[in-house]
mmCIF file of C-alpha atoms in Angstrom:
data_model
loop_
_atom_site.group_PDB
_atom_site.id
_atom_site.type_symbol
_atom_site.label_atom_id
_atom_site.label_comp_id
_atom_site.label_asym_id
_atom_site.label_seq_id
_atom_site.Cartn_x
_atom_site.Cartn_y
_atom_site.Cartn_z
ATOM 1 C CA MET S 23 95.936 89.789 96.541
ATOM 2 C CA SER S 24 94.511 89.411 100.029
ATOM 3 C CA SER S 25 97.450 87.186 101.032
ATOM 4 C CA VAL S 26 99.902 89.863 99.915
ATOM 5 C CA LYS S 27 97.915 92.523 101.816
ATOM 6 C CA ASP S 28 97.900 90.351 104.940
ATOM 7 C CA ARG S 29 101.659 89.823 104.656
ATOM 8 C CA SER S 30 102.435 93.500 104.019
ATOM 9 C CA ILE S 31 100.105 95.108 106.591
ATOM 10 C CA ARG S 32 100.323 93.813 110.131
ATOM 11 C CA TYR S 33 98.735 95.599 113.055
ATOM 12 C CA ASP S 34 99.462 95.224 116.738
ATOM 13 C CA ASP S 35 96.492 93.255 118.110
ATOM 14 C CA ARG S 36 96.584 95.226 121.355
ATOM 15 C CA SER S 37 95.583 98.458 119.617
ATOM 16 C CA LYS S 38 92.005 98.074 118.411
ATOM 17 C CA ASN S 39 90.698 101.670 118.589
ATOM 18 C CA ASN S 40 94.011 103.393 117.932
ATOM 19 C CA PRO S 41 95.759 101.286 115.265
ATOM 20 C CA ARG S 42 99.484 100.638 115.529
ATOM 21 C CA LEU S 43 101.790 98.632 113.345
ATOM 22 C CA ASN S 44 103.404 95.458 114.636
ATOM 23 C CA ILE S 45 107.018 96.433 113.925
ATOM 24 C CA ASP S 46 108.284 93.248 115.605
ATOM 25 C CA TYR S 47 106.457 91.195 112.954
ATOM 26 C CA TYR S 48 108.370 92.956 110.177
ATOM 27 C CA LYS S 49 111.669 92.439 111.981
ATOM 28 C CA GLU S 50 110.958 88.715 112.489
ATOM 29 C CA LYS S 51 110.136 88.276 108.795
ATOM 30 C CA GLY S 52 113.087 90.409 107.633
ATOM 31 C CA LEU S 53 110.767 92.844 105.867
ATOM 32 C CA ASN S 54 111.068 96.604 105.493
ATOM 33 C CA PRO S 55 107.968 98.002 107.267
ATOM 34 C CA VAL S 56 107.892 101.206 105.206
ATOM 35 C CA SER S 57 108.041 99.309 101.907
ATOM 36 C CA CYS S 58 105.443 96.831 103.171
ATOM 37 C CA CYS S 59 103.078 99.652 104.106
ATOM 38 C CA LEU S 60 103.548 101.281 100.702
ATOM 39 C CA ILE S 61 102.710 97.962 99.016
ATOM 40 C CA GLY S 62 99.670 97.606 101.278
ATOM 41 C CA PHE S 63 98.566 101.178 100.557
ATOM 42 C CA ALA S 64 98.862 100.571 96.816
ATOM 43 C CA LEU S 65 96.721 97.436 97.134
ATOM 44 C CA LEU S 66 94.098 99.250 99.239
ATOM 45 C CA THR S 67 93.804 102.243 96.927
ATOM 46 C CA PRO S 68 93.831 102.634 93.152
ATOM 47 C CA ARG S 69 96.990 104.764 93.345
ATOM 48 C CA ARG S 70 100.225 104.193 91.450
ATOM 49 C CA TYR S 71 102.755 103.178 94.080
ATOM 50 C CA LYS S 72 105.616 105.312 92.728
ATOM 51 C CA SER S 73 104.123 108.614 91.619
ATOM 52 C CA GLU S 74 100.970 108.664 93.742
ATOM 53 C CA GLY S 75 101.986 106.452 96.647
ATOM 54 C CA GLY S 76 105.554 106.846 97.782
ATOM 55 C CA GLN S 77 105.558 110.593 97.239
ATOM 56 C CA ILE S 78 102.516 111.273 99.423
ATOM 57 C CA GLN S 79 103.094 113.879 102.106
ATOM 58 C CA TRP S 80 101.141 114.181 105.345
ATOM 59 C CA GLY S 81 99.837 117.578 104.246
ATOM 60 C CA GLN S 82 97.994 115.912 101.347
ATOM 61 C CA ILE S 83 95.868 113.738 103.631
ATOM 62 C CA SER S 84 92.695 114.902 105.326
ATOM 63 C CA PHE S 85 91.574 112.398 107.944
ATOM 64 C CA GLN S 86 88.499 114.521 108.641
ATOM 65 C CA GLU S 87 87.377 114.554 104.996
ATOM 66 C CA LYS S 88 88.728 111.021 104.425
ATOM 67 C CA LYS S 89 90.527 112.193 101.294
ATOM 68 C CA LEU S 90 93.911 112.253 99.646
ATOM 69 C CA PHE S 91 94.679 115.404 97.655
ATOM 70 C CA LEU S 92 97.099 115.015 94.750
ATOM 71 C CA ASP S 93 98.548 118.030 92.965
ATOM 72 C CA LYS S 94 100.070 116.301 89.982
ATOM 73 C CA THR S 95 97.908 113.693 88.297
ATOM 74 C CA LYS S 96 97.095 113.044 84.659
ATOM 75 C CA VAL S 97 93.882 115.042 85.129
ATOM 76 C CA GLY S 98 95.354 117.825 87.272
ATOM 77 C CA GLN S 99 94.792 118.496 90.962
ATOM 78 C CA LYS S 100 92.212 116.206 92.468
ATOM 79 C CA GLY S 101 90.923 114.846 95.761
ATOM 80 C CA TYR S 102 90.370 111.106 96.135
ATOM 81 C CA LYS S 103 88.272 109.368 98.775
ATOM 82 C CA LEU S 104 90.097 106.998 101.093
ATOM 83 C CA GLY S 105 88.363 103.846 102.272
ATOM 84 C CA PRO S 106 88.316 102.713 105.910
ATOM 85 C CA LYS S 107 91.151 100.193 105.443
ATOM 86 C CA ALA S 108 93.444 102.772 103.813
ATOM 87 C CA LEU S 109 92.613 105.291 106.562
ATOM 88 C CA LYS S 110 93.360 102.689 109.242
ATOM 89 C CA LEU S 111 96.764 102.037 107.668
ATOM 90 C CA LEU S 112 97.547 105.766 107.461
ATOM 91 C CA ARG S 113 96.501 106.248 111.097
ATOM 92 C CA ALA S 114 98.730 103.356 112.161
ATOM 93 C CA ILE S 115 101.673 104.902 110.303
ATOM 94 C CA LYS S 116 100.909 108.294 111.862
ATOM 95 C CA ASN S 117 100.831 106.655 115.311
ATOM 96 C CA GLU S 118 104.405 105.492 114.735
ATOM 97 C CA SER S 119 105.472 109.098 115.372
ATOM 98 C CA PHE S 120 105.204 108.365 119.100
ATOM 99 C CA LYS S 121 107.896 105.667 118.998
ATOM 100 C CA LYS S 122 111.561 106.649 119.215
ATOM 101 C CA GLU S 123 112.915 103.790 117.089
ATOM 102 C CA SER S 124 110.252 103.964 114.380
ATOM 103 C CA PRO S 125 111.371 103.446 110.753
ATOM 104 C CA PHE S 126 108.813 106.104 109.774
ATOM 105 C CA ILE S 127 110.297 108.974 111.817
ATOM 106 C CA TYR S 128 113.177 111.232 110.779
ATOM 107 C CA ASN S 129 114.278 114.708 111.816
ATOM 108 C CA ASP S 130 114.811 116.036 108.305
ATOM 109 C CA GLU S 131 112.739 116.554 105.161
ATOM 110 C CA ARG S 132 111.679 112.882 105.236
ATOM 111 C CA SER S 133 109.336 113.732 108.113
ATOM 112 C CA LYS S 134 106.926 115.281 105.568
ATOM 113 C CA TYR S 135 106.469 111.964 103.762
ATOM 114 C CA VAL S 136 104.148 109.108 104.703
ATOM 115 C CA PHE S 137 106.640 106.570 103.303
ATOM 116 C CA PRO S 138 110.125 107.958 104.094
ATOM 117 C CA SER S 139 113.270 106.424 102.605
ATOM 118 C CA HIS S 140 115.882 104.992 104.967
ATOM 119 C CA ASN S 141 118.453 105.392 102.170
ATOM 120 C CA PHE S 142 117.956 109.129 101.639
ATOM 121 C CA GLY S 143 121.336 110.853 101.449
ATOM 122 C CA LYS S 144 123.252 107.564 101.290
ATOM 123 C CA VAL S 145 125.449 106.432 98.424
ATOM 124 C CA ASN S 146 124.043 103.475 96.483
ATOM 125 C CA ASN S 147 126.003 100.630 94.856
ATOM 126 C CA LEU S 148 126.380 102.706 91.675
ATOM 127 C CA GLY S 149 128.097 105.504 93.592
ATOM 128 C CA LYS S 150 125.141 107.893 93.366
ATOM 129 C CA VAL S 151 123.575 109.660 96.319
ATOM 130 C CA ASN S 152 119.905 108.839 96.891
ATOM 131 C CA GLU S 153 118.195 112.226 96.597
ATOM 132 C CA LYS S 154 114.610 111.029 97.108
ATOM 133 C CA PRO S 155 113.361 111.448 100.690
ATOM 134 C CA TYR S 156 110.567 108.937 100.025
ATOM 135 C CA ILE S 157 110.458 105.267 99.006
ATOM 136 C CA SER S 158 110.577 104.955 95.238
ATOM 137 C CA ASN S 159 111.313 101.258 94.815
ATOM 138 C CA VAL S 160 109.735 98.331 96.652
ATOM 139 C CA ARG S 161 111.011 95.604 94.319
ATOM 140 C CA ARG S 162 113.089 93.746 96.937
ATOM 141 C CA THR S 163 110.266 93.687 99.503
ATOM 142 C CA TRP S 164 107.701 92.786 96.829
ATOM 143 C CA ARG S 165 109.868 89.887 95.644
ATOM 144 C CA ARG S 166 110.339 88.699 99.230
ATOM 145 C CA ILE S 167 106.612 88.773 100.039
ATOM 146 C CA LEU S 168 105.701 86.887 96.855
ATOM 147 C CA GLY S 169 108.433 84.329 97.531
ATOM 148 C CA ASP S 170 107.247 83.797 101.121
ATOM 149 C CA LEU S 171 103.754 83.127 99.768
ATOM 150 C CA ASN S 172 105.021 80.810 96.972
ATOM 151 C CA ILE S 173 103.609 83.142 94.329
ATOM 152 C CA THR S 174 105.410 83.321 90.992
ATOM 153 C CA TYR S 175 107.040 86.743 90.603
ATOM 154 C CA ILE S 176 105.009 89.352 88.769
ATOM 155 C CA PRO S 177 106.137 92.974 88.440
ATOM 156 C CA THR S 178 104.575 95.426 90.885
ATOM 157 C CA TYR S 179 103.000 97.421 88.083
ATOM 158 C CA ASN S 180 100.970 94.367 87.045
#
């Protein structure tokens, strides 16, 4: 698990106090940085990556209270504490908003989401338009990370 976290979350070493992601690392490895960060977030928190991870909006996060507020959970609306590693990752993603070419920044409804989808509004291979402004599937990136680490494939849910 720690190897997968290390492969999916990579910080720029030059930014100690103000964390930033090392986007060049993801490019070199051929990995999607948004999907990698969603995988990392799921491993750092006990959240489901689809319903409670990819759909997270910036308005649901309180850095001051160190909490994530979810409206729709099995037990209703609830606030969850975020650990220091999860907060560092979220701060690094937030800091991407200062970069012009960031894969996390869009000028449409995707800007509300922590993990925006590059494919939003595009037609997929089945001829359907992707209507989700957030990442809802990390299977390809997950498979790639496990393969790079010589780990036998296991589904993300497991």
